[in-house]
Amino acid sequence: MNNENKGPSQNHCLNDSLIIDSVICSKEVKKVTELDIPLPLLPIPIEIGPGGIITPELSITVDSSGISQNVIVLKDMVVNIGYVPASSFVGGTLLGSANIPFQEETDCPGVCPGDIAVESPLQVEAIIIQPLPNAIIPALITLGPTDIARVKIILRTTITVIRPIIKSKDGCFSDLNTDRCKNPSPSNITLPVPPANEG
């Protein structure tokens, strides 16, 4: 049989081609960062009362515009690592500010190193303050059982992973890097520079 009239192959595009972005993965994800605050160590007296109510009131605000993060694409996964700047208030008085670290892994089947991850602006979906009476913080185990306020900050975003590909006017598609998914080398992930605290 004569094969000369076959269309263009996926591995060989014709001339007059364009480079376009192909979406490999797109999903809405939640990122959770967590911090334990030992109440007896605070400069302002605060305690967990009946019904698990913290008095005076402890509140947390987040500077979402100051969130810093590094994003890296691994095989079938996107990893984010960064800081969330937050300030704590007790009874309306500023207690202090801190950069709370977070790390999140998002499964994205089909993505590979060399693909490009794009995120929509991070939105603060919820701030949860959970009283934990007589709890133990492993890092401060010498304190023994201690009243703790566990702070969880839930962030929401949409991650989209794109891959530059070649498309010809004849409908041929070809990856710019045909080896991107073959035996990827281990990736080093580093924390971004944390934002400066003003409080």
Short mmCIF file of C-alpha atoms in Angstrom, two decimals:
data_model
loop_
_atom_site.label_atom_id
_atom_site.label_comp_id
_atom_site.label_asym_id
_atom_site.label_seq_id
_atom_site.Cartn_x
_atom_site.Cartn_y
_atom_site.Cartn_z
CA MET A 1 0.00 0.00 0.00
CA ASN A 2 1.22 3.49 -0.84
CA ASN A 3 1.72 5.58 2.34
CA GLU A 4 2.73 8.84 0.65
CA ASN A 5 -0.67 10.47 1.22
CA LYS A 6 -0.68 10.08 4.99
CA GLY A 7 -1.20 13.24 7.01
CA PRO A 8 1.56 14.92 9.08
CA SER A 9 2.85 12.88 12.01
CA GLN A 10 2.75 14.06 15.63
CA ASN A 11 6.56 14.09 15.71
CA HIS A 12 7.21 16.13 12.61
CA CYS A 13 5.36 19.39 12.01
CA LEU A 14 5.35 21.18 8.69
CA ASN A 15 6.52 24.72 8.05
CA ASP A 16 4.50 27.83 8.94
CA SER A 17 3.94 26.57 12.50
CA LEU A 18 2.94 28.49 15.63
CA ILE A 19 3.91 27.97 19.26
CA ILE A 20 0.80 27.75 21.45
CA ASP A 21 0.15 26.92 25.11
CA SER A 22 -1.64 23.65 25.77
CA VAL A 23 -3.43 23.24 29.13
CA ILE A 24 -2.25 20.00 30.77
CA CYS A 25 -3.98 20.39 34.15
CA SER A 26 -6.28 22.95 35.77
CA LYS A 27 -7.95 22.63 39.15
CA GLU A 28 -9.12 24.66 42.13
CA VAL A 29 -7.10 23.84 45.24
CA LYS A 30 -7.03 24.71 48.93
CA LYS A 31 -3.83 25.48 50.82
CA VAL A 32 -3.76 25.19 54.60
CA THR A 33 -1.18 26.70 56.91
CA GLU A 34 -1.16 25.99 60.63
CA LEU A 35 0.36 27.56 63.74
CA ASP A 36 0.08 26.65 67.43
CA ILE A 37 0.13 29.57 69.88
CA PRO A 38 0.91 28.62 73.52
CA LEU A 39 -1.33 30.96 75.49
CA PRO A 40 0.70 31.07 78.75
CA LEU A 41 3.69 32.46 76.84
CA LEU A 42 1.80 35.48 75.53
CA PRO A 43 2.60 38.88 77.08
CA ILE A 44 -1.12 39.51 77.65
CA PRO A 45 -2.96 37.16 80.05
CA ILE A 46 -5.32 34.97 78.07
CA GLU A 47 -7.06 31.71 78.87
CA ILE A 48 -9.50 29.11 77.60
CA GLY A 49 -12.74 29.41 79.54
CA PRO A 50 -15.88 27.28 79.77
CA GLY A 51 -17.15 26.08 76.42
CA GLY A 52 -13.71 26.51 74.87
CA ILE A 53 -14.04 30.29 74.64
CA ILE A 54 -10.75 32.22 74.55
CA THR A 55 -10.78 35.37 76.68
CA PRO A 56 -9.87 38.05 75.92
CA GLU A 57 -10.74 37.43 72.26
CA LEU A 58 -7.87 36.31 70.03
CA SER A 59 -8.14 37.30 66.37
CA ILE A 60 -5.93 36.87 63.31
CA THR A 61 -5.66 39.01 60.18
CA VAL A 62 -3.83 38.03 57.00
CA ASP A 63 -2.07 40.28 54.50
CA SER A 64 -2.99 38.32 51.38
CA SER A 65 -1.08 40.76 49.16
CA GLY A 66 2.13 39.89 51.02
CA ILE A 67 1.99 36.11 50.55
CA SER A 68 5.25 34.87 49.00
CA GLN A 69 5.72 31.45 47.47
CA ASN A 70 7.77 29.33 45.10
CA VAL A 71 6.00 27.00 42.69
CA ILE A 72 7.66 24.02 41.02
CA VAL A 73 6.29 21.39 38.66
CA LEU A 74 7.28 17.78 39.28
CA LYS A 75 6.08 14.70 37.42
CA ASP A 76 2.30 14.54 37.97
CA MET A 77 2.48 17.08 40.80
CA VAL A 78 2.72 20.80 41.55
CA VAL A 79 4.41 21.86 44.80
CA ASN A 80 3.99 25.24 46.48
CA ILE A 81 6.09 26.38 49.40
CA GLY A 82 5.98 29.81 50.98
CA TYR A 83 4.86 32.15 53.76
CA VAL A 84 1.61 33.76 54.83
CA PRO A 85 2.08 37.07 56.73
CA ALA A 86 -0.37 37.29 59.62
CA SER A 87 -0.95 39.51 62.63
CA SER A 88 -2.53 38.50 65.94
CA PHE A 89 -4.67 40.68 68.16
CA VAL A 90 -5.80 40.10 71.75
CA GLY A 91 -8.80 42.15 72.80
CA GLY A 92 -8.15 44.46 69.86
CA THR A 93 -4.49 45.05 70.84
CA LEU A 94 -1.80 44.07 68.35
CA LEU A 95 0.15 41.20 69.81
CA GLY A 96 2.62 40.67 66.98
CA SER A 97 3.16 39.62 63.37
CA ALA A 98 4.73 36.52 61.87
CA ASN A 99 5.31 34.76 58.56
CA ILE A 100 3.59 31.39 58.81
CA PRO A 101 5.18 28.79 56.48
CA PHE A 102 3.12 26.49 54.31
CA GLN A 103 3.68 23.68 51.85
CA GLU A 104 1.10 22.13 49.57
CA GLU A 105 1.27 19.32 47.00
CA THR A 106 -1.35 19.21 44.23
CA ASP A 107 -1.81 16.11 42.08
CA CYS A 108 -1.86 17.08 38.39
CA PRO A 109 -1.68 13.91 36.25
CA GLY A 110 0.28 14.39 33.05
CA VAL A 111 2.39 17.39 34.05
CA CYS A 112 6.17 17.20 33.87
CA PRO A 113 9.21 19.31 34.81
CA GLY A 114 9.53 22.13 32.31
CA ASP A 115 5.79 22.77 32.19
CA ILE A 116 4.63 26.17 33.43
CA ALA A 117 2.36 26.55 36.49
CA VAL A 118 0.14 29.62 36.68
CA GLU A 119 -1.98 30.49 39.71
CA SER A 120 -4.90 32.83 40.19
CA PRO A 121 -4.48 35.31 43.08
CA LEU A 122 -4.66 33.55 46.43
CA GLN A 123 -7.88 34.20 48.35
CA VAL A 124 -8.24 33.79 52.12
CA GLU A 125 -11.21 31.45 52.45
CA ALA A 126 -11.23 30.97 56.21
CA ILE A 127 -9.31 31.66 59.41
CA ILE A 128 -9.96 29.09 62.13
CA ILE A 129 -8.87 29.55 65.74
CA GLN A 130 -9.26 26.30 67.67
CA PRO A 131 -8.77 26.26 71.45
CA LEU A 132 -6.87 23.20 72.69
CA PRO A 133 -6.74 23.03 76.50
CA ASN A 134 -3.92 21.00 78.07
CA ALA A 135 -2.28 20.17 74.76
CA ILE A 136 1.37 19.45 74.06
CA ILE A 137 3.49 21.13 71.39
CA PRO A 138 6.30 18.74 70.36
CA ALA A 139 8.70 21.65 69.79
CA LEU A 140 7.97 22.94 73.31
CA ILE A 141 7.49 19.61 75.05
CA THR A 142 9.35 20.84 78.14
CA LEU A 143 6.36 23.08 78.89
CA GLY A 144 4.22 20.03 79.44
CA PRO A 145 0.43 20.25 78.91
CA THR A 146 -0.36 23.81 77.90
CA ASP A 147 -3.41 25.72 76.71
CA ILE A 148 -2.97 26.30 72.97
CA ALA A 149 -4.76 28.27 70.27
CA ARG A 150 -4.35 26.43 66.98
CA VAL A 151 -4.62 28.80 64.04
CA LYS A 152 -5.45 27.45 60.58
CA ILE A 153 -5.50 29.70 57.52
CA ILE A 154 -7.21 28.24 54.46
CA LEU A 155 -6.27 29.74 51.10
CA ARG A 156 -7.99 29.10 47.78
CA THR A 157 -6.59 29.38 44.26
CA THR A 158 -6.79 27.82 40.82
CA ILE A 159 -3.64 26.15 39.47
CA THR A 160 -3.27 25.81 35.71
CA VAL A 161 -0.30 24.01 34.15
CA ILE A 162 0.49 24.81 30.53
CA ARG A 163 2.96 23.36 28.05
CA PRO A 164 4.34 25.15 24.98
CA ILE A 165 3.69 23.05 21.87
CA ILE A 166 4.09 23.51 18.11
CA LYS A 167 0.95 23.61 15.99
CA SER A 168 1.14 23.73 12.21
CA LYS A 169 -1.53 25.03 9.85
CA ASP A 170 -2.03 21.39 8.84
CA GLY A 171 -3.17 20.44 12.35
CA CYS A 172 0.08 18.85 13.49
CA PHE A 173 1.02 19.09 17.18
CA SER A 174 4.49 18.51 18.62
CA ASP A 175 6.03 19.15 22.04
CA LEU A 176 8.88 21.66 22.07
CA ASN A 177 10.72 19.33 24.45
CA THR A 178 9.94 15.71 23.67
CA ASP A 179 12.09 14.47 26.58
CA ARG A 180 10.53 16.55 29.36
CA CYS A 181 8.74 13.56 30.92
CA LYS A 182 11.59 11.05 30.57
CA ASN A 183 13.60 10.28 33.71
CA PRO A 184 13.39 13.75 35.31
CA SER A 185 16.24 14.67 37.65
CA PRO A 186 15.47 15.32 41.33
CA SER A 187 14.27 18.89 41.87
CA ASN A 188 15.44 21.19 44.66
CA ILE A 189 12.69 23.31 46.19
CA THR A 190 13.71 26.38 48.21
CA LEU A 191 11.69 28.72 50.37
CA PRO A 192 11.09 32.19 48.96
CA VAL A 193 12.35 35.25 50.80
CA PRO A 194 9.76 35.95 53.52
CA PRO A 195 8.06 39.33 53.58
CA ALA A 196 9.28 41.84 56.17
CA ASN A 197 7.17 42.07 59.32
CA GLU A 198 6.06 45.53 60.34
CA GLY A 199 4.45 44.57 63.60
#
